Amino acid sequence: MNREKFIEELKKLNVNIDNRQLEQLEKYYELLESENKLYNLTSITNKEEVFLKHFYDSITIIKVVPLTNQSLCDLGTGAGFPGMVLKIIFPELKITLIDATLKKCHFLEKVICELNLKDINVINARAEEYAQNNREIFDIVTARAVAPLKHLLEYGIPLVKKNGMFIAMKGNISNEIVNIDNYLQKLKIKENEIITFNLPIENSIRTLVSFVKLEKTDKKYPRRYKDIKNKEL
Ligand code: SAH
């Protein structure tokens, strides 16, 4: 996706970006490309592909919720998708990026420093461990391409404030949205919306699944990773 098409497609999402933001994305791309060998960040390195499959794709979360100055936590952010991109495009957001891999966190720190971003911090932890002691603190929690939906709900929901939102960004996940009633009940959430669309140009399918938190989460969640993986809630 070239620069013109990127700007045009963002306009369709009602997102206008200025030259400074475009320059920040260009610099982010250069860092991603140059540091990729060192940090093993992404299999996508071609510039037009990064702009489409990482940058544009990250911004599509705006289809679910307007972004202004909320606190937003991105679980399993990897090289910063969607969290870092959202910080660049919606600078008033207060962002927390979490990833279990230390070298990815080093890369994220480097980008934050080079782009001089404020109100954004990086935490090197497993989400289910971080969620033990950081409960009900974010307006929005997101995760793109990190784990099965049920695992994500168990890690992510404890972090969300009451009435806040959890948003999973995935490819085609119709098979993951079945039999989740138990999760809705025990985690005290309700399904909000499922939005399916195709990425421009290459047309691959994307799904945004959102949930609203109705009540505080019981302290027994999240369980340990072994249980999350092996036993249903
Ligand atoms: N969201 C990014 C990265 C996806 S790869 C993107 O869409 O490109 C998945 C990432 O999640 C990896 O960087 C991995 O280290 C991280 N991850 C997986 N399980 C995790 C967990 N339980 N807690 C924190 N990070 C996790």
PDB file of C-alpha atoms and ligand atoms in Angstrom:
ATOM      1  CA  MET A   1       0.000   0.000   0.000  1.00  0.00           C
ATOM      2  CA  ASN A   2       1.691   3.195  -1.133  1.00  0.00           C
ATOM      3  CA  ARG A   3       1.492   6.505   0.686  1.00  0.00           C
ATOM      4  CA  GLU A   4      -1.417   7.885  -1.359  1.00  0.00           C
ATOM      5  CA  LYS A   5      -3.513   4.740  -0.974  1.00  0.00           C
ATOM      6  CA  PHE A   6      -2.721   4.626   2.757  1.00  0.00           C
ATOM      7  CA  ILE A   7      -3.977   8.197   3.242  1.00  0.00           C
ATOM      8  CA  GLU A   8      -7.028   7.518   1.069  1.00  0.00           C
ATOM      9  CA  GLU A   9      -7.996   4.334   2.946  1.00  0.00           C
ATOM     10  CA  LEU A  10      -7.561   6.063   6.313  1.00  0.00           C
ATOM     11  CA  LYS A  11      -9.906   8.825   5.152  1.00  0.00           C
ATOM     12  CA  LYS A  12     -12.551   6.150   4.582  1.00  0.00           C
ATOM     13  CA  LEU A  13     -12.159   5.286   8.275  1.00  0.00           C
ATOM     14  CA  ASN A  14     -12.529   9.012   9.064  1.00  0.00           C
ATOM     15  CA  VAL A  15      -8.909   9.183  10.158  1.00  0.00           C
ATOM     16  CA  ASN A  16      -6.872  12.143   8.926  1.00  0.00           C
ATOM     17  CA  ILE A  17      -3.148  12.092   9.435  1.00  0.00           C
ATOM     18  CA  ASP A  18      -0.690  14.950   9.093  1.00  0.00           C
ATOM     19  CA  ASN A  19       2.847  15.034   7.720  1.00  0.00           C
ATOM     20  CA  ARG A  20       4.430  14.657  11.121  1.00  0.00           C
ATOM     21  CA  GLN A  21       2.514  11.438  11.765  1.00  0.00           C
ATOM     22  CA  LEU A  22       3.458  10.139   8.324  1.00  0.00           C
ATOM     23  CA  GLU A  23       7.102  10.904   9.054  1.00  0.00           C
ATOM     24  CA  GLN A  24       6.828   9.047  12.358  1.00  0.00           C
ATOM     25  CA  LEU A  25       5.417   6.006  10.561  1.00  0.00           C
ATOM     26  CA  GLU A  26       8.216   6.202   7.982  1.00  0.00           C
ATOM     27  CA  LYS A  27      10.785   6.259  10.758  1.00  0.00           C
ATOM     28  CA  TYR A  28       9.034   3.403  12.553  1.00  0.00           C
ATOM     29  CA  TYR A  29       9.182   1.409   9.325  1.00  0.00           C
ATOM     30  CA  GLU A  30      12.900   2.132   8.917  1.00  0.00           C
ATOM     31  CA  LEU A  31      13.614   0.965  12.470  1.00  0.00           C
ATOM     32  CA  LEU A  32      11.487  -2.151  11.971  1.00  0.00           C
ATOM     33  CA  GLU A  33      13.300  -2.970   8.766  1.00  0.00           C
ATOM     34  CA  SER A  34      16.803  -2.277  10.035  1.00  0.00           C
ATOM     35  CA  GLU A  35      16.403  -3.952  13.445  1.00  0.00           C
ATOM     36  CA  ASN A  36      14.461  -6.953  12.204  1.00  0.00           C
ATOM     37  CA  LYS A  37      17.475  -9.228  11.888  1.00  0.00           C
ATOM     38  CA  LEU A  38      18.579  -8.453  15.401  1.00  0.00           C
ATOM     39  CA  TYR A  39      15.202  -8.769  17.099  1.00  0.00           C
ATOM     40  CA  ASN A  40      13.330 -11.167  14.784  1.00  0.00           C
ATOM     41  CA  LEU A  41      10.274  -8.902  14.768  1.00  0.00           C
ATOM     42  CA  THR A  42       8.195  -9.670  11.703  1.00  0.00           C
ATOM     43  CA  SER A  43       8.141 -11.790   8.578  1.00  0.00           C
ATOM     44  CA  ILE A  44       6.744  -8.839   6.629  1.00  0.00           C
ATOM     45  CA  THR A  45       9.472  -6.371   5.677  1.00  0.00           C
ATOM     46  CA  ASN A  46       8.438  -4.981   2.302  1.00  0.00           C
ATOM     47  CA  LYS A  47       7.454  -1.343   2.871  1.00  0.00           C
ATOM     48  CA  GLU A  48       4.103  -1.396   1.087  1.00  0.00           C
ATOM     49  CA  GLU A  49       3.176  -4.593   2.891  1.00  0.00           C
ATOM     50  CA  VAL A  50       4.111  -3.177   6.291  1.00  0.00           C
ATOM     51  CA  PHE A  51       1.941  -0.125   5.615  1.00  0.00           C
ATOM     52  CA  LEU A  52      -1.002  -2.369   4.697  1.00  0.00           C
ATOM     53  CA  LYS A  53      -0.721  -5.438   6.952  1.00  0.00           C
ATOM     54  CA  HIS A  54       0.733  -3.791  10.050  1.00  0.00           C
ATOM     55  CA  PHE A  55       0.036  -0.035  10.020  1.00  0.00           C
ATOM     56  CA  TYR A  56      -3.341   0.184   8.258  1.00  0.00           C
ATOM     57  CA  ASP A  57      -4.536  -3.064   9.826  1.00  0.00           C
ATOM     58  CA  SER A  58      -3.726  -1.763  13.337  1.00  0.00           C
ATOM     59  CA  ILE A  59      -5.794   1.372  12.745  1.00  0.00           C
ATOM     60  CA  THR A  60      -8.910  -0.591  11.694  1.00  0.00           C
ATOM     61  CA  ILE A  61      -9.711  -0.994  15.398  1.00  0.00           C
ATOM     62  CA  ILE A  62     -11.314   2.436  15.008  1.00  0.00           C
ATOM     63  CA  LYS A  63     -14.243   0.580  13.394  1.00  0.00           C
ATOM     64  CA  VAL A  64     -15.140  -0.644  16.898  1.00  0.00           C
ATOM     65  CA  VAL A  65     -14.592   2.338  19.152  1.00  0.00           C
ATOM     66  CA  PRO A  66     -13.689   6.020  18.745  1.00  0.00           C
ATOM     67  CA  LEU A  67     -10.194   6.615  20.140  1.00  0.00           C
ATOM     68  CA  THR A  68      -9.431   9.833  22.007  1.00  0.00           C
ATOM     69  CA  ASN A  69      -7.611   9.964  25.343  1.00  0.00           C
ATOM     70  CA  GLN A  70      -8.476   6.564  26.820  1.00  0.00           C
ATOM     71  CA  SER A  71      -6.005   4.270  28.553  1.00  0.00           C
ATOM     72  CA  LEU A  72      -5.287   1.336  26.254  1.00  0.00           C
ATOM     73  CA  CYS A  73      -3.272  -1.815  26.905  1.00  0.00           C
ATOM     74  CA  ASP A  74      -2.002  -3.925  24.009  1.00  0.00           C
ATOM     75  CA  LEU A  75      -1.285  -7.524  25.032  1.00  0.00           C
ATOM     76  CA  GLY A  76       1.325  -9.458  23.049  1.00  0.00           C
ATOM     77  CA  THR A  77       2.132  -6.348  21.048  1.00  0.00           C
ATOM     78  CA  GLY A  78       5.208  -7.892  19.362  1.00  0.00           C
ATOM     79  CA  ALA A  79       6.808  -5.127  17.297  1.00  0.00           C
ATOM     80  CA  GLY A  80       4.028  -2.734  18.381  1.00  0.00           C
ATOM     81  CA  PHE A  81       0.848  -3.799  16.600  1.00  0.00           C
ATOM     82  CA  PRO A  82      -1.642  -2.310  17.120  1.00  0.00           C
ATOM     83  CA  GLY A  83      -0.480  -0.319  20.204  1.00  0.00           C
ATOM     84  CA  MET A  84       2.473   1.653  18.839  1.00  0.00           C
ATOM     85  CA  VAL A  85       0.655   2.581  15.634  1.00  0.00           C
ATOM     86  CA  LEU A  86      -2.366   3.748  17.638  1.00  0.00           C
ATOM     87  CA  LYS A  87      -0.124   5.994  19.757  1.00  0.00           C
ATOM     88  CA  ILE A  88       1.230   7.648  16.604  1.00  0.00           C
ATOM     89  CA  ILE A  89      -2.204   8.151  15.045  1.00  0.00           C
ATOM     90  CA  PHE A  90      -4.106   9.050  18.248  1.00  0.00           C
ATOM     91  CA  PRO A  91      -1.435  10.825  20.330  1.00  0.00           C
ATOM     92  CA  GLU A  92      -3.718  11.540  23.291  1.00  0.00           C
ATOM     93  CA  LEU A  93      -4.063   7.836  24.133  1.00  0.00           C
ATOM     94  CA  LYS A  94      -2.266   6.530  27.211  1.00  0.00           C
ATOM     95  CA  ILE A  95      -0.708   3.288  26.049  1.00  0.00           C
ATOM     96  CA  THR A  96       0.759   0.258  27.788  1.00  0.00           C
ATOM     97  CA  LEU A  97       2.491  -2.303  25.564  1.00  0.00           C
ATOM     98  CA  ILE A  98       2.998  -5.783  27.006  1.00  0.00           C
ATOM     99  CA  ASP A  99       5.077  -8.565  25.545  1.00  0.00           C
ATOM    100  CA  ALA A 100       6.613 -11.699  27.007  1.00  0.00           C
ATOM    101  CA  THR A 101       9.719 -11.475  24.776  1.00  0.00           C
ATOM    102  CA  LEU A 102      12.463  -9.237  26.131  1.00  0.00           C
ATOM    103  CA  LYS A 103      14.115  -8.415  22.815  1.00  0.00           C
ATOM    104  CA  LYS A 104      10.806  -7.183  21.392  1.00  0.00           C
ATOM    105  CA  CYS A 105      10.473  -4.903  24.414  1.00  0.00           C
ATOM    106  CA  HIS A 106      13.948  -3.518  23.714  1.00  0.00           C
ATOM    107  CA  PHE A 107      12.890  -2.724  20.183  1.00  0.00           C
ATOM    108  CA  LEU A 108       9.702  -1.005  21.406  1.00  0.00           C
ATOM    109  CA  GLU A 109      11.739   1.157  23.817  1.00  0.00           C
ATOM    110  CA  LYS A 110      13.991   2.148  20.967  1.00  0.00           C
ATOM    111  CA  VAL A 111      11.049   3.234  18.791  1.00  0.00           C
ATOM    112  CA  ILE A 112       9.516   5.240  21.653  1.00  0.00           C
ATOM    113  CA  CYS A 113      12.831   6.997  22.228  1.00  0.00           C
ATOM    114  CA  GLU A 114      13.563   7.717  18.535  1.00  0.00           C
ATOM    115  CA  LEU A 115      10.035   8.974  17.876  1.00  0.00           C
ATOM    116  CA  ASN A 116       9.981  10.891  21.147  1.00  0.00           C
ATOM    117  CA  LEU A 117       6.582   9.450  22.143  1.00  0.00           C
ATOM    118  CA  LYS A 118       5.070  10.312  25.538  1.00  0.00           C
ATOM    119  CA  ASP A 119       2.481   8.545  27.691  1.00  0.00           C
ATOM    120  CA  ILE A 120       3.445   5.123  26.446  1.00  0.00           C
ATOM    121  CA  ASN A 121       5.205   2.422  28.442  1.00  0.00           C
ATOM    122  CA  VAL A 122       6.517  -1.062  27.792  1.00  0.00           C
ATOM    123  CA  ILE A 123       6.159  -4.006  30.131  1.00  0.00           C
ATOM    124  CA  ASN A 124       8.077  -7.227  29.670  1.00  0.00           C
ATOM    125  CA  ALA A 125       5.746  -9.807  31.205  1.00  0.00           C
ATOM    126  CA  ARG A 126       3.337 -12.557  30.431  1.00  0.00           C
ATOM    127  CA  ALA A 127      -0.138 -11.071  30.322  1.00  0.00           C
ATOM    128  CA  GLU A 128      -1.612 -13.627  32.717  1.00  0.00           C
ATOM    129  CA  GLU A 129       1.034 -12.757  35.306  1.00  0.00           C
ATOM    130  CA  TYR A 130       0.743  -9.003  34.865  1.00  0.00           C
ATOM    131  CA  ALA A 131      -3.028  -9.351  35.251  1.00  0.00           C
ATOM    132  CA  GLN A 132      -2.651 -10.813  38.761  1.00  0.00           C
ATOM    133  CA  ASN A 133      -1.713  -7.446  40.238  1.00  0.00           C
ATOM    134  CA  ASN A 134      -2.990  -4.895  37.740  1.00  0.00           C
ATOM    135  CA  ARG A 135      -6.711  -5.224  37.834  1.00  0.00           C
ATOM    136  CA  GLU A 136      -9.452  -3.021  36.404  1.00  0.00           C
ATOM    137  CA  ILE A 137      -7.072  -0.305  35.210  1.00  0.00           C
ATOM    138  CA  PHE A 138      -7.569   0.131  31.450  1.00  0.00           C
ATOM    139  CA  ASP A 139     -10.470   1.566  29.442  1.00  0.00           C
ATOM    140  CA  ILE A 140      -9.569  -0.673  26.498  1.00  0.00           C
ATOM    141  CA  VAL A 141      -7.481  -3.838  26.168  1.00  0.00           C
ATOM    142  CA  THR A 142      -6.506  -5.141  22.725  1.00  0.00           C
ATOM    143  CA  ALA A 143      -4.642  -8.115  21.307  1.00  0.00           C
ATOM    144  CA  ARG A 144      -3.819  -8.817  17.658  1.00  0.00           C
ATOM    145  CA  ALA A 145      -2.859 -12.326  16.557  1.00  0.00           C
ATOM    146  CA  VAL A 146      -1.671 -13.449  19.992  1.00  0.00           C
ATOM    147  CA  ALA A 147      -3.558 -16.516  21.264  1.00  0.00           C
ATOM    148  CA  PRO A 148      -6.909 -18.362  21.018  1.00  0.00           C
ATOM    149  CA  LEU A 149      -9.850 -16.105  21.908  1.00  0.00           C
ATOM    150  CA  LYS A 150     -10.683 -17.956  25.139  1.00  0.00           C
ATOM    151  CA  HIS A 151      -7.109 -17.544  26.422  1.00  0.00           C
ATOM    152  CA  LEU A 152      -7.148 -13.864  25.502  1.00  0.00           C
ATOM    153  CA  LEU A 153     -10.373 -13.289  27.404  1.00  0.00           C
ATOM    154  CA  GLU A 154      -8.971 -14.869  30.529  1.00  0.00           C
ATOM    155  CA  TYR A 155      -5.726 -12.807  30.369  1.00  0.00           C
ATOM    156  CA  GLY A 156      -7.307  -9.623  29.150  1.00  0.00           C
ATOM    157  CA  ILE A 157     -10.597  -9.153  30.995  1.00  0.00           C
ATOM    158  CA  PRO A 158      -9.108  -8.741  34.511  1.00  0.00           C
ATOM    159  CA  LEU A 159      -7.147  -5.730  33.209  1.00  0.00           C
ATOM    160  CA  VAL A 160     -10.243  -3.949  31.855  1.00  0.00           C
ATOM    161  CA  LYS A 161     -12.164  -1.413  33.978  1.00  0.00           C
ATOM    162  CA  LYS A 162     -15.830  -2.085  34.636  1.00  0.00           C
ATOM    163  CA  ASN A 163     -17.745  -0.924  31.529  1.00  0.00           C
ATOM    164  CA  GLY A 164     -14.486  -0.973  29.568  1.00  0.00           C
ATOM    165  CA  MET A 165     -13.857  -2.972  26.430  1.00  0.00           C
ATOM    166  CA  PHE A 166     -11.746  -5.877  25.251  1.00  0.00           C
ATOM    167  CA  ILE A 167     -11.051  -6.083  21.509  1.00  0.00           C
ATOM    168  CA  ALA A 168      -9.448  -9.057  19.749  1.00  0.00           C
ATOM    169  CA  MET A 169      -8.085  -8.496  16.232  1.00  0.00           C
ATOM    170  CA  LYS A 170      -7.862 -11.650  14.195  1.00  0.00           C
ATOM    171  CA  GLY A 171      -8.114 -13.234  10.762  1.00  0.00           C
ATOM    172  CA  ASN A 172     -11.012 -15.599  10.234  1.00  0.00           C
ATOM    173  CA  ILE A 173     -12.199 -16.774  13.641  1.00  0.00           C
ATOM    174  CA  SER A 174     -15.751 -17.972  13.187  1.00  0.00           C
ATOM    175  CA  ASN A 175     -14.681 -21.273  14.793  1.00  0.00           C
ATOM    176  CA  GLU A 176     -13.423 -19.495  17.941  1.00  0.00           C
ATOM    177  CA  ILE A 177     -16.621 -17.626  18.730  1.00  0.00           C
ATOM    178  CA  VAL A 178     -18.685 -20.761  19.371  1.00  0.00           C
ATOM    179  CA  ASN A 179     -19.172 -22.240  22.854  1.00  0.00           C
ATOM    180  CA  ILE A 180     -17.971 -19.168  24.711  1.00  0.00           C
ATOM    181  CA  ASP A 181     -21.085 -18.711  26.888  1.00  0.00           C
ATOM    182  CA  ASN A 182     -19.268 -20.138  29.872  1.00  0.00           C
ATOM    183  CA  TYR A 183     -16.530 -17.520  29.449  1.00  0.00           C
ATOM    184  CA  LEU A 184     -19.067 -14.704  29.140  1.00  0.00           C
ATOM    185  CA  GLN A 185     -20.782 -15.785  32.339  1.00  0.00           C
ATOM    186  CA  LYS A 186     -17.753 -16.461  34.504  1.00  0.00           C
ATOM    187  CA  LEU A 187     -15.806 -13.416  33.402  1.00  0.00           C
ATOM    188  CA  LYS A 188     -18.972 -11.271  33.588  1.00  0.00           C
ATOM    189  CA  ILE A 189     -18.750  -9.837  30.119  1.00  0.00           C
ATOM    190  CA  LYS A 190     -21.056  -9.537  27.160  1.00  0.00           C
ATOM    191  CA  GLU A 191     -20.285  -9.836  23.506  1.00  0.00           C
ATOM    192  CA  ASN A 192     -20.506  -6.386  21.977  1.00  0.00           C
ATOM    193  CA  GLU A 193     -19.909  -6.703  18.269  1.00  0.00           C
ATOM    194  CA  ILE A 194     -18.241  -8.841  15.611  1.00  0.00           C
ATOM    195  CA  ILE A 195     -17.026  -6.872  12.619  1.00  0.00           C
ATOM    196  CA  THR A 196     -15.707  -8.706   9.576  1.00  0.00           C
ATOM    197  CA  PHE A 197     -14.086  -6.972   6.621  1.00  0.00           C
ATOM    198  CA  ASN A 198     -11.454  -7.446   3.951  1.00  0.00           C
ATOM    199  CA  LEU A 199      -8.137  -5.665   3.906  1.00  0.00           C
ATOM    200  CA  PRO A 200      -7.846  -3.321   0.911  1.00  0.00           C
ATOM    201  CA  ILE A 201      -5.752  -4.477  -2.085  1.00  0.00           C
ATOM    202  CA  GLU A 202      -5.124  -8.088  -1.089  1.00  0.00           C
ATOM    203  CA  ASN A 203      -8.613  -8.766   0.332  1.00  0.00           C
ATOM    204  CA  SER A 204      -7.700 -11.151   3.125  1.00  0.00           C
ATOM    205  CA  ILE A 205     -10.301 -11.468   5.851  1.00  0.00           C
ATOM    206  CA  ARG A 206     -10.104  -9.666   9.209  1.00  0.00           C
ATOM    207  CA  THR A 207     -12.334  -9.936  12.273  1.00  0.00           C
ATOM    208  CA  LEU A 208     -12.690  -7.539  15.187  1.00  0.00           C
ATOM    209  CA  VAL A 209     -14.453  -9.095  18.164  1.00  0.00           C
ATOM    210  CA  SER A 210     -15.342  -6.847  21.075  1.00  0.00           C
ATOM    211  CA  PHE A 211     -16.651  -7.486  24.578  1.00  0.00           C
ATOM    212  CA  VAL A 212     -17.876  -5.152  27.322  1.00  0.00           C
ATOM    213  CA  LYS A 213     -17.039  -5.839  30.959  1.00  0.00           C
ATOM    214  CA  LEU A 214     -20.153  -5.795  33.117  1.00  0.00           C
ATOM    215  CA  GLU A 215     -18.699  -6.429  36.580  1.00  0.00           C
ATOM    216  CA  LYS A 216     -15.355  -6.694  38.348  1.00  0.00           C
ATOM    217  CA  THR A 217     -13.513  -9.935  37.615  1.00  0.00           C
ATOM    218  CA  ASP A 218     -13.310 -12.603  40.283  1.00  0.00           C
ATOM    219  CA  LYS A 219      -9.781 -12.757  41.819  1.00  0.00           C
ATOM    220  CA  LYS A 220      -9.384 -16.374  40.774  1.00  0.00           C
ATOM    221  CA  TYR A 221      -8.955 -15.297  37.147  1.00  0.00           C
ATOM    222  CA  PRO A 222      -6.683 -15.494  35.276  1.00  0.00           C
ATOM    223  CA  ARG A 223      -5.657 -18.987  36.281  1.00  0.00           C
ATOM    224  CA  ARG A 224      -2.108 -20.216  35.719  1.00  0.00           C
ATOM    225  CA  TYR A 225      -1.049 -20.618  32.094  1.00  0.00           C
ATOM    226  CA  LYS A 226      -1.051 -24.412  32.344  1.00  0.00           C
ATOM    227  CA  ASP A 227      -4.707 -24.387  33.399  1.00  0.00           C
ATOM    228  CA  ILE A 228      -5.711 -21.725  30.898  1.00  0.00           C
ATOM    229  CA  LYS A 229      -4.244 -23.910  28.182  1.00  0.00           C
ATOM    230  CA  ASN A 230      -5.520 -27.277  29.330  1.00  0.00           C
ATOM    231  CA  LYS A 231      -8.843 -26.697  31.059  1.00  0.00           C
ATOM    232  CA  GLU A 232     -11.881 -24.751  29.965  1.00  0.00           C
ATOM    233  CA  LEU A 233     -13.170 -22.187  32.456  1.00  0.00           C
TER     234      LEU A 233
HETATM  235  N1  SAH B   1       0.415  -8.249  18.115  1.00  0.00           N
HETATM  236  C1  SAH B   1       1.582  -8.393  17.266  1.00  0.00           C
HETATM  237  C2  SAH B   1       2.434  -9.624  17.601  1.00  0.00           C
HETATM  238  C3  SAH B   1       1.781 -10.960  17.361  1.00  0.00           C
HETATM  239  S1  SAH B   1       2.899 -12.310  17.677  1.00  0.00           S
HETATM  240  C4  SAH B   1       1.144  -8.408  15.810  1.00  0.00           C
HETATM  241  O1  SAH B   1      -0.047  -8.479  15.554  1.00  0.00           O
HETATM  242  O2  SAH B   1       2.017  -8.346  14.943  1.00  0.00           O
HETATM  243  C5  SAH B   1       2.432 -12.714  19.327  1.00  0.00           C
HETATM  244  C6  SAH B   1       3.221 -11.950  20.367  1.00  0.00           C
HETATM  245  O3  SAH B   1       2.567 -12.142  21.613  1.00  0.00           O
HETATM  246  C7  SAH B   1       4.663 -12.391  20.533  1.00  0.00           C
HETATM  247  O4  SAH B   1       5.493 -11.250  20.484  1.00  0.00           O
HETATM  248  C8  SAH B   1       4.696 -13.052  21.911  1.00  0.00           C
HETATM  249  O5  SAH B   1       5.907 -12.797  22.605  1.00  0.00           O
HETATM  250  C9  SAH B   1       3.526 -12.400  22.610  1.00  0.00           C
HETATM  251  N2  SAH B   1       2.801 -13.218  23.608  1.00  0.00           N
HETATM  252  C10 SAH B   1       2.218 -14.431  23.413  1.00  0.00           C
HETATM  253  N3  SAH B   1       1.590 -14.857  24.530  1.00  0.00           N
HETATM  254  C11 SAH B   1       1.777 -13.863  25.457  1.00  0.00           C
HETATM  255  C12 SAH B   1       1.374 -13.703  26.814  1.00  0.00           C
HETATM  256  N4  SAH B   1       0.663 -14.630  27.421  1.00  0.00           N
HETATM  257  N5  SAH B   1       1.743 -12.573  27.439  1.00  0.00           N
HETATM  258  C13 SAH B   1       2.480 -11.627  26.819  1.00  0.00           C
HETATM  259  N6  SAH B   1       2.898 -11.734  25.535  1.00  0.00           N
HETATM  260  C14 SAH B   1       2.545 -12.834  24.871  1.00  0.00           C
END
